[in-house]
């Protein structure tokens, strides 16, 4: 064998190190096994944390929707002006529908919806801070209270939208944010108009 042939032979057959060469079938199989634990695919390890973050957002928004429903229902029951009664009842129903949709999203992402709002965070569940005065003065106090509640809900929606959400969740949150903004602006305008006759 010539020296050139010997050099070629050495180049094509490097000394064995006991490990498969990079890019060899054995190496690719090992990499596949390492990233496919349990046969769940390459993103198996990241899927759970991502879902956990999404579920946390959905749970907080479910709490918000339920607390908002409770608050607007209470305002509707106490309002004296028919316009405000209708406005608050309608908003309470919107929040109820949002809560139903959030429950479905939570199930979809593998979570379990809570049965009641936890009342932790920006939105208070419980008696509204309404003036003891009756009639129009009480209605004005409720408008002020509801505007603050919508401010708090909007803040939660904005925080949620700042995260990297799945498209279905982002679309839902944006829809809810727009609805809350419209209702907030309507309440603000009514508050600025002043007391209304019953």
PDB file of C-alpha atoms in Angstrom, residues 108-193:
ATOM      1  CA  UNK A 108     -59.233  23.281  27.375  1.00  0.00           C
ATOM      2  CA  UNK A 109     -55.782  23.991  28.818  1.00  0.00           C
ATOM      3  CA  UNK A 110     -56.015  21.190  31.341  1.00  0.00           C
ATOM      4  CA  UNK A 111     -56.996  23.134  34.432  1.00  0.00           C
ATOM      5  CA  UNK A 112     -59.874  22.984  36.888  1.00  0.00           C
ATOM      6  CA  UNK A 113     -61.979  26.156  37.236  1.00  0.00           C
ATOM      7  CA  UNK A 114     -62.400  27.510  40.729  1.00  0.00           C
ATOM      8  CA  UNK A 115     -65.957  27.654  42.018  1.00  0.00           C
ATOM      9  CA  UNK A 116     -65.786  31.121  43.568  1.00  0.00           C
ATOM     10  CA  UNK A 117     -63.726  34.273  43.191  1.00  0.00           C
ATOM     11  CA  UNK A 118     -60.877  34.463  45.665  1.00  0.00           C
ATOM     12  CA  UNK A 119     -61.186  38.215  46.155  1.00  0.00           C
ATOM     13  CA  UNK A 120     -57.404  38.587  46.040  1.00  0.00           C
ATOM     14  CA  UNK A 121     -56.029  41.433  44.007  1.00  0.00           C
ATOM     15  CA  UNK A 122     -57.488  44.568  42.553  1.00  0.00           C
ATOM     16  CA  UNK A 123     -61.221  43.837  42.597  1.00  0.00           C
ATOM     17  CA  UNK A 124     -63.203  43.633  45.804  1.00  0.00           C
ATOM     18  CA  UNK A 125     -65.993  41.121  46.112  1.00  0.00           C
ATOM     19  CA  UNK A 126     -68.539  42.082  48.724  1.00  0.00           C
ATOM     20  CA  UNK A 127     -70.630  45.104  49.693  1.00  0.00           C
ATOM     21  CA  UNK A 128     -70.098  48.098  47.460  1.00  0.00           C
ATOM     22  CA  UNK A 129     -68.890  51.374  48.890  1.00  0.00           C
ATOM     23  CA  UNK A 130     -72.169  53.178  48.200  1.00  0.00           C
ATOM     24  CA  UNK A 131     -73.249  56.437  49.782  1.00  0.00           C
ATOM     25  CA  UNK A 132     -75.894  56.080  52.487  1.00  0.00           C
ATOM     26  CA  UNK A 133     -77.861  58.818  50.769  1.00  0.00           C
ATOM     27  CA  UNK A 134     -80.653  57.490  48.586  1.00  0.00           C
ATOM     28  CA  UNK A 135     -81.948  58.337  45.136  1.00  0.00           C
ATOM     29  CA  UNK A 136     -79.793  60.178  42.658  1.00  0.00           C
ATOM     30  CA  UNK A 137     -76.929  60.671  45.105  1.00  0.00           C
ATOM     31  CA  UNK A 138     -76.710  56.918  45.625  1.00  0.00           C
ATOM     32  CA  UNK A 139     -76.781  56.368  41.848  1.00  0.00           C
ATOM     33  CA  UNK A 140     -73.890  58.781  41.449  1.00  0.00           C
ATOM     34  CA  UNK A 141     -71.930  56.900  44.092  1.00  0.00           C
ATOM     35  CA  UNK A 142     -72.581  53.633  42.256  1.00  0.00           C
ATOM     36  CA  UNK A 143     -71.381  55.122  38.982  1.00  0.00           C
ATOM     37  CA  UNK A 144     -68.181  56.175  40.685  1.00  0.00           C
ATOM     38  CA  UNK A 145     -67.777  52.722  42.240  1.00  0.00           C
ATOM     39  CA  UNK A 146     -68.400  50.917  38.969  1.00  0.00           C
ATOM     40  CA  UNK A 147     -65.965  53.134  37.096  1.00  0.00           C
ATOM     41  CA  UNK A 148     -63.272  52.205  39.601  1.00  0.00           C
ATOM     42  CA  UNK A 149     -64.118  48.529  39.193  1.00  0.00           C
ATOM     43  CA  UNK A 150     -63.779  48.780  35.432  1.00  0.00           C
ATOM     44  CA  UNK A 151     -60.447  50.556  35.894  1.00  0.00           C
ATOM     45  CA  UNK A 152     -59.231  47.603  37.962  1.00  0.00           C
ATOM     46  CA  UNK A 153     -60.521  45.080  35.418  1.00  0.00           C
ATOM     47  CA  UNK A 154     -58.835  46.960  32.575  1.00  0.00           C
ATOM     48  CA  UNK A 155     -55.549  46.889  34.464  1.00  0.00           C
ATOM     49  CA  UNK A 156     -55.797  43.094  34.716  1.00  0.00           C
ATOM     50  CA  UNK A 157     -56.585  42.744  31.023  1.00  0.00           C
ATOM     51  CA  UNK A 158     -53.601  44.904  30.108  1.00  0.00           C
ATOM     52  CA  UNK A 159     -51.281  42.838  32.305  1.00  0.00           C
ATOM     53  CA  UNK A 160     -52.564  39.661  30.687  1.00  0.00           C
ATOM     54  CA  UNK A 161     -52.083  41.033  27.172  1.00  0.00           C
ATOM     55  CA  UNK A 162     -48.479  41.935  27.984  1.00  0.00           C
ATOM     56  CA  UNK A 163     -47.755  38.191  28.265  1.00  0.00           C
ATOM     57  CA  UNK A 164     -47.059  35.693  25.502  1.00  0.00           C
ATOM     58  CA  UNK A 165     -50.534  34.134  25.316  1.00  0.00           C
ATOM     59  CA  UNK A 166     -51.844  31.467  22.933  1.00  0.00           C
ATOM     60  CA  UNK A 167     -53.898  33.008  20.083  1.00  0.00           C
ATOM     61  CA  UNK A 168     -57.252  31.785  21.419  1.00  0.00           C
ATOM     62  CA  UNK A 169     -56.581  33.247  24.862  1.00  0.00           C
ATOM     63  CA  UNK A 170     -55.221  36.525  23.498  1.00  0.00           C
ATOM     64  CA  UNK A 171     -58.270  36.952  21.254  1.00  0.00           C
ATOM     65  CA  UNK A 172     -60.601  36.371  24.193  1.00  0.00           C
ATOM     66  CA  UNK A 173     -58.732  38.748  26.515  1.00  0.00           C
ATOM     67  CA  UNK A 174     -58.616  41.491  23.886  1.00  0.00           C
ATOM     68  CA  UNK A 175     -62.348  41.113  23.276  1.00  0.00           C
ATOM     69  CA  UNK A 176     -63.032  41.426  26.999  1.00  0.00           C
ATOM     70  CA  UNK A 177     -60.724  44.420  27.304  1.00  0.00           C
ATOM     71  CA  UNK A 178     -62.561  46.257  24.551  1.00  0.00           C
ATOM     72  CA  UNK A 179     -65.911  45.519  26.182  1.00  0.00           C
ATOM     73  CA  UNK A 180     -64.680  46.731  29.555  1.00  0.00           C
ATOM     74  CA  UNK A 181     -63.273  49.891  27.971  1.00  0.00           C
ATOM     75  CA  UNK A 182     -66.573  50.686  26.251  1.00  0.00           C
ATOM     76  CA  UNK A 183     -68.501  50.160  29.466  1.00  0.00           C
ATOM     77  CA  UNK A 184     -65.981  52.164  31.477  1.00  0.00           C
ATOM     78  CA  UNK A 185     -66.336  55.101  29.091  1.00  0.00           C
ATOM     79  CA  UNK A 186     -70.143  54.888  29.204  1.00  0.00           C
ATOM     80  CA  UNK A 187     -70.138  54.921  33.002  1.00  0.00           C
ATOM     81  CA  UNK A 188     -67.670  57.829  33.073  1.00  0.00           C
ATOM     82  CA  UNK A 189     -69.869  59.861  30.730  1.00  0.00           C
ATOM     83  CA  UNK A 190     -72.965  59.208  32.837  1.00  0.00           C
ATOM     84  CA  UNK A 191     -71.100  60.147  36.009  1.00  0.00           C
ATOM     85  CA  UNK A 192     -69.969  63.414  34.485  1.00  0.00           C
ATOM     86  CA  UNK A 193     -73.515  64.270  33.405  1.00  0.00           C
TER      87      UNK A 193
END
